[in-house]
Coordinates of C-alpha atoms and ligand atoms in Angstrom, one line a residue:
M1230 CA 164.6 62.0 92.8
N1231 CA 165.2 61.1 89.2
E1232 CA 167.2 58.1 90.3
V1233 CA 164.4 56.8 92.5
R1234 CA 161.6 57.1 90.1
P1235 CA 162.5 54.3 87.7
L1236 CA 163.0 52.1 90.7
I1237 CA 159.5 52.7 92.0
R1238 CA 158.0 52.4 88.6
D1239 CA 159.6 49.0 88.1
E1240 CA 158.4 47.8 91.5
L1241 CA 154.9 48.8 90.7
L1242 CA 154.9 47.0 87.3
P1243 CA 153.0 43.7 87.3
P1244 CA 155.1 40.6 86.4
G1245 CA 156.4 40.9 82.8
R1246 CA 153.9 40.2 80.1
R1247 CA 154.5 37.0 78.2
P1248 CA 155.8 37.3 74.7
R1249 CA 153.1 38.0 72.2
R1250 CA 152.2 35.0 70.1
H1251 CA 149.7 34.6 67.3
L1252 CA 148.0 31.8 65.4
I1253 CA 147.7 33.0 61.8
S1254 CA 148.7 29.9 59.8
I1255 CA 149.4 26.2 60.4
S1256 CA 152.9 27.0 59.2
D1257 CA 153.3 28.9 62.5
L1258 CA 153.2 25.6 64.3
T1259 CA 155.7 22.7 64.7
R1260 CA 154.6 19.1 65.2
E1261 CA 155.4 19.5 68.9
D1262 CA 153.1 22.6 69.1
V1263 CA 150.3 20.6 67.5
E1264 CA 150.8 17.7 69.9
R1265 CA 150.8 20.0 72.8
L1266 CA 147.6 21.6 71.7
L1267 CA 145.9 18.3 71.1
A1268 CA 146.9 17.1 74.5
L1269 CA 145.5 20.3 76.0
A1270 CA 142.3 19.9 74.1
R1271 CA 141.9 16.3 75.5
T1272 CA 142.4 17.8 79.0
F1273 CA 139.7 20.3 78.4
A1274 CA 137.4 17.6 77.0
R1275 CA 137.7 15.8 80.4
S1276 CA 137.0 19.0 82.3
L1277 CA 133.8 19.4 80.3
E1278 CA 132.5 16.0 81.5
R1279 CA 132.1 17.6 85.0
E1280 CA 128.7 19.0 86.0
V1281 CA 130.2 22.5 86.4
K1282 CA 131.8 23.1 83.1
K1283 CA 133.4 26.5 83.7
L1284 CA 137.2 26.7 84.6
P1285 CA 138.6 29.8 86.3
T1286 CA 141.7 29.6 84.1
L1287 CA 141.5 32.8 82.1
R1288 CA 139.6 34.9 84.6
G1289 CA 140.6 38.6 84.1
Y1290 CA 141.5 38.1 80.4
T1291 CA 139.6 39.7 77.6
V1292 CA 138.8 38.0 74.3
V1293 CA 137.4 39.9 71.4
N1294 CA 135.8 38.0 68.5
L1295 CA 135.7 40.2 65.3
F1296 CA 133.7 38.5 62.6
Y1297 CA 133.5 40.2 59.2
E1298 CA 132.1 37.1 57.5
S1299 CA 129.2 35.0 58.5
S1300 CA 129.9 32.1 60.8
T1301 CA 128.0 29.8 63.0
R1302 CA 130.4 27.1 64.2
T1303 CA 133.6 29.1 64.5
S1304 CA 132.2 32.2 66.2
S1305 CA 130.0 30.3 68.6
S1306 CA 132.8 27.9 69.6
F1307 CA 135.3 30.7 70.2
E1308 CA 132.7 32.5 72.3
L1309 CA 131.9 29.5 74.4
A1310 CA 135.5 28.4 74.6
A1311 CA 136.4 31.8 76.1
K1312 CA 133.4 31.7 78.5
R1313 CA 134.2 28.2 79.6
L1314 CA 137.6 29.5 80.6
S1315 CA 136.1 32.5 82.5
A1316 CA 137.5 35.1 80.2
D1317 CA 135.5 38.3 79.4
V1318 CA 134.2 38.0 75.8
M1319 CA 133.1 40.6 73.4
S1320 CA 131.7 39.4 70.0
I1321 CA 131.5 41.9 67.2
K1322 CA 129.9 41.1 63.9
A1323 CA 130.4 43.3 60.9
A1324 CA 126.6 43.6 60.3
G1325 CA 125.3 46.1 62.8
S1326 CA 128.7 47.5 63.8
S1327 CA 130.5 50.6 62.4
V1328 CA 132.0 48.3 59.7
D1329 CA 128.5 48.6 58.2
K1330 CA 129.2 52.4 58.0
G1331 CA 132.4 51.8 56.1
E1332 CA 134.9 51.9 59.0
S1333 CA 138.2 50.5 57.9
L1334 CA 139.7 47.4 59.5
K1335 CA 142.5 49.6 60.8
D1336 CA 140.1 52.0 62.6
T1337 CA 138.2 49.1 64.0
A1338 CA 141.4 47.5 65.2
L1339 CA 142.5 50.7 66.9
T1340 CA 139.1 51.1 68.6
I1341 CA 139.2 47.6 69.9
G1342 CA 142.8 47.9 70.9
A1343 CA 141.8 50.8 73.2
Y1344 CA 140.2 48.2 75.5
D1345 CA 143.5 46.3 75.8
P1346 CA 142.1 42.9 74.8
D1347 CA 144.4 40.0 75.4
V1348 CA 143.2 38.0 72.4
V1349 CA 141.6 39.1 69.2
V1350 CA 140.0 36.4 67.1
I1351 CA 139.3 37.7 63.6
R1352 CA 137.5 36.3 60.5
H1353 CA 137.7 38.5 57.4
P1354 CA 137.2 38.0 53.6
S1355 CA 140.7 39.5 52.9
I1356 CA 143.9 37.6 53.1
G1357 CA 146.3 39.2 55.6
A1358 CA 143.6 40.9 57.7
P1359 CA 144.9 39.1 60.9
E1360 CA 148.3 40.7 60.3
L1361 CA 146.8 44.1 60.3
V1362 CA 145.2 43.5 63.7
V1363 CA 148.6 42.3 64.9
R1364 CA 150.0 45.7 63.8
Y1365 CA 147.3 47.9 65.3
T1366 CA 146.6 46.2 68.6
S1367 CA 148.8 44.7 71.3
A1368 CA 146.7 41.5 71.5
H1369 CA 147.5 37.9 70.6
V1370 CA 145.8 37.4 67.3
V1371 CA 144.0 34.2 66.2
N1372 CA 143.0 33.8 62.5
A1373 CA 139.5 32.4 62.3
G1374 CA 139.6 32.4 58.5
D1375 CA 141.1 35.0 56.1
G1376 CA 139.7 34.8 52.6
K1377 CA 140.9 31.7 50.9
H1378 CA 144.2 31.7 52.8
Q1379 CA 144.1 29.9 56.2
H1380 CA 141.8 28.7 58.9
P1381 CA 144.2 27.1 61.3
T1382 CA 141.8 26.3 64.2
Q1383 CA 139.6 24.3 61.7
A1384 CA 142.7 22.2 60.9
L1385 CA 143.5 21.7 64.5
L1386 CA 140.0 20.6 65.4
D1387 CA 140.0 18.2 62.4
L1388 CA 143.3 16.7 63.6
Y1389 CA 141.8 16.3 67.1
T1390 CA 138.7 14.6 65.7
I1391 CA 140.7 12.1 63.6
D1392 CA 143.0 11.4 66.5
E1393 CA 140.1 10.7 68.9
E1394 CA 138.2 8.6 66.4
L1395 CA 141.0 6.6 64.7
G1396 CA 143.6 6.8 67.5
R1397 CA 146.3 8.2 65.2
I1398 CA 147.0 10.6 62.4
A1399 CA 150.4 9.5 61.1
G1400 CA 150.2 7.0 58.3
L1401 CA 146.5 7.7 57.5
H1402 CA 145.4 8.5 54.0
V1403 CA 143.1 11.6 53.7
A1404 CA 141.3 12.5 50.5
I1405 CA 140.2 16.1 50.4
V1406 CA 137.5 16.4 47.8
G1407 CA 135.9 19.4 46.0
D1408 CA 136.5 23.1 45.8
V1409 CA 140.2 23.2 46.9
L1410 CA 140.8 26.4 44.8
H1411 CA 138.6 28.6 47.0
S1412 CA 139.1 26.8 50.3
R1413 CA 141.2 28.1 53.3
V1414 CA 140.2 24.9 55.1
A1415 CA 142.0 22.9 52.4
R1416 CA 145.1 25.0 52.6
S1417 CA 145.3 24.7 56.4
N1418 CA 144.4 21.0 56.4
I1419 CA 146.8 20.0 53.7
Q1420 CA 149.6 21.5 55.8
A1421 CA 148.3 20.1 59.1
F1422 CA 147.8 16.5 57.8
L1423 CA 151.2 16.5 56.2
L1424 CA 152.9 18.0 59.3
M1425 CA 151.4 15.1 61.4
G1426 CA 152.5 12.4 58.9
A1427 CA 149.3 11.7 57.0
K1428 CA 149.2 11.2 53.2
V1429 CA 146.9 13.6 51.4
T1430 CA 145.3 13.3 48.0
L1431 CA 143.3 16.2 46.5
V1432 CA 140.3 15.1 44.4
G1433 CA 138.2 17.3 42.2
P1434 CA 137.6 18.7 38.7
P1435 CA 140.7 20.4 37.3
P1436 CA 139.3 24.0 37.4
L1437 CA 138.9 23.6 41.2
I1438 CA 142.4 22.2 42.0
P1439 CA 145.1 24.9 42.0
R1440 CA 147.9 24.2 39.4
G1441 CA 151.1 23.1 41.0
I1442 CA 149.6 22.4 44.5
E1443 CA 151.5 19.1 44.5
A1444 CA 154.5 21.2 45.5
M1445 CA 153.0 21.3 49.0
G1446 CA 153.6 17.5 49.3
C1447 CA 150.2 16.1 48.4
E1448 CA 148.9 14.1 45.4
V1449 CA 146.2 15.1 43.0
S1450 CA 143.5 13.0 41.3
Y1451 CA 140.9 14.2 38.9
D1452 CA 139.0 10.9 39.3
I1453 CA 136.3 10.8 42.0
G1454 CA 136.9 7.0 42.3
A1455 CA 140.2 7.9 44.0
I1456 CA 138.4 8.7 47.3
R1457 CA 137.9 4.9 47.8
D1458 CA 141.6 4.5 48.6
A1459 CA 141.4 6.9 51.6
D1460 CA 140.8 6.2 55.3
V1461 CA 139.2 9.7 55.7
V1462 CA 137.2 11.5 53.0
Y1463 CA 137.2 15.2 53.8
V1464 CA 134.5 17.0 51.7
L1465 CA 134.7 20.7 50.9
R1466 CA 131.8 23.1 50.3
M1467 CA 131.4 24.6 46.9
Q1468 CA 132.4 28.2 47.9
R1469 CA 130.1 30.1 45.5
E1470 CA 130.8 33.4 47.2
R1471 CA 134.5 33.2 46.3
M1472 CA 134.0 32.2 42.7
L1473 CA 134.8 34.9 40.2
E1474 CA 131.8 36.0 38.2
G1475 CA 131.7 34.7 34.7
E1476 CA 134.2 31.9 35.4
N1477 CA 132.7 28.5 34.7
Y1478 CA 134.4 26.4 37.2
V1479 CA 131.8 23.7 36.8
P1480 CA 128.9 23.5 34.3
S1481 CA 126.2 23.5 37.0
L1482 CA 125.7 22.5 40.6
R1483 CA 123.6 19.6 39.4
E1484 CA 126.3 18.3 37.2
Y1485 CA 128.8 18.8 39.9
A1486 CA 126.7 16.7 42.3
E1487 CA 126.4 14.0 39.7
R1488 CA 130.1 13.8 38.9
W1489 CA 131.8 14.8 42.1
G1490 CA 129.2 14.5 44.9
V1491 CA 130.2 12.2 47.7
T1492 CA 127.5 9.5 47.7
R1493 CA 127.2 6.2 49.5
E1494 CA 128.0 4.3 46.3
R1495 CA 131.3 6.1 45.9
L1496 CA 132.5 5.2 49.4
R1497 CA 133.8 2.0 50.9
P1498 CA 132.1 0.7 54.1
G1499 CA 134.0 2.0 57.2
Q1500 CA 135.5 5.1 55.6
K1501 CA 135.2 8.2 57.8
V1502 CA 133.6 11.3 56.3
M1503 CA 134.3 14.9 57.4
H1504 CA 133.0 18.3 56.3
P1505 CA 133.9 21.7 57.9
G1506 CA 130.3 23.0 57.4
P1507 CA 128.2 24.6 56.3
M1508 CA 127.1 21.7 54.1
N1509 CA 125.3 21.9 50.8
R1510 CA 123.4 18.6 51.1
G1511 CA 122.8 17.1 47.7
V1512 CA 125.6 19.1 46.1
E1513 CA 129.1 18.1 47.4
I1514 CA 127.7 15.6 49.9
D1515 CA 124.7 13.3 49.8
A1516 CA 122.3 13.6 52.8
S1517 CA 122.6 9.8 53.5
V1518 CA 126.4 10.2 53.8
A1519 CA 126.2 13.2 56.0
D1520 CA 123.8 11.5 58.4
A1521 CA 125.5 8.0 58.4
P1522 CA 127.3 6.8 61.6
D1523 CA 130.7 7.0 59.8
A1524 CA 130.3 10.8 59.3
L1525 CA 132.3 12.7 61.9
I1526 CA 130.7 16.0 61.2
E1527 CA 129.0 16.5 64.5
R1528 CA 132.2 15.3 66.3
Q1529 CA 134.1 18.1 64.4
V1530 CA 131.8 20.7 65.9
R1531 CA 132.3 19.2 69.4
S1532 CA 136.0 19.2 68.9
G1533 CA 135.9 22.9 67.9
L1534 CA 135.1 23.9 71.4
V1535 CA 137.9 22.1 73.2
T1536 CA 140.4 22.8 70.5
R1537 CA 139.7 26.5 70.7
M1538 CA 139.9 26.4 74.5
A1539 CA 143.3 24.9 74.0
V1540 CA 144.4 27.6 71.5
L1541 CA 143.3 30.5 73.7
Y1542 CA 144.9 29.0 76.8
D1543 CA 148.1 28.1 75.0
L1544 CA 148.5 31.5 73.5
L1545 CA 148.1 33.2 76.9
T1546 CA 150.2 30.8 79.0
H1547 CA 152.4 28.4 77.0
E1548 CA 153.9 26.6 80.0
P1549 CA 155.2 23.0 79.3
V1550 CA 152.2 20.8 78.9
E1551 CA 152.8 18.8 82.1
T1552 CA 152.4 22.0 84.1
E1553 CA 149.3 23.0 82.3
V1554 CA 147.6 19.6 82.8
A1555 CA 148.5 19.6 86.5
A1556 CA 147.1 23.2 87.0
I1557 CA 143.9 22.3 85.4
Q1558 CA 143.4 19.1 87.3
E1559 CA 143.9 20.9 90.5
V1560 CA 140.9 23.1 89.7
A1561 CA 138.7 20.3 88.6
Ligands
LIG817 N1 133.3 27.1 57.6 C1 134.5 27.0 56.8 C2 135.2 28.3 56.5 O1 134.8 29.3 57.1 C3 134.2 26.2 55.5 C4 133.3 26.8 54.6 O2 132.8 27.9 54.8 O3 133.0 26.2 53.6 O4 136.1 28.4 55.8

């Protein structure tokens, strides 16, 4: 009897689960990974041109979005991405959940883990929060922003946007301007742009540029005039919520706007302008720049949907890209 039991048990087991993978940081990815994800995002973009936009691809999978920090773009695009792929989605925001009552992230992760989600997407003010979810659930984990550390899907959607708009990433010069010190977007994007062969210059006042950041492989300029040399000017938000109290990073927002704001006069015609949102119009970016045809900001939001569809799909399947494309086209 004892000999038979394991045999039966094995036969009843569903096909082996795929190895667990996570997207915590851009440093988790190789250039080939990024290229595969961008190709997948392009395929999904084509699928969204159809009248019926939903694909059955992730039917039966469950995606949980766990957001401990406010978000409009990231949370809505992850939710829609999962829905467009027919996954079941549960979105939990800290406000109004037991987090409000002081529940620890560990307990929340254990609670959510009890539903056996396939993917948990987490945004949290603390660096390392996604790793904790890795430890206490058996889901694939996607980092949707942890403190000032990483925001890898933002970097991927930015790469996608640039590639679509300019036809390449390698060889381009990107200036990232503003509050680099407090920006997870900057950290992810510096890595991502360099990985894909672009040149990166960080531009901003010395207190907002981390000392020694050149070691990542980028250049630094404390002169706002340096943005004119770039093909793409990537503007960062002044992250007031992450600034330490009593630290005078800049004298005032008005002075910041005057000295470091990206205005029409400071740009060359034809330069592309990007911003991860939310924007402080009139502080780091002038309204006329944000609304100009060379601003890719709305394109970035659109790219967020297909890029996040690609990330969810890739984590759960990771077949060679040719197979993935063929499978999707069959459904279309
Ligand atoms: N939305 C981006 C983030 O969550 C950028 C920002 O908030 O400034 O990091």
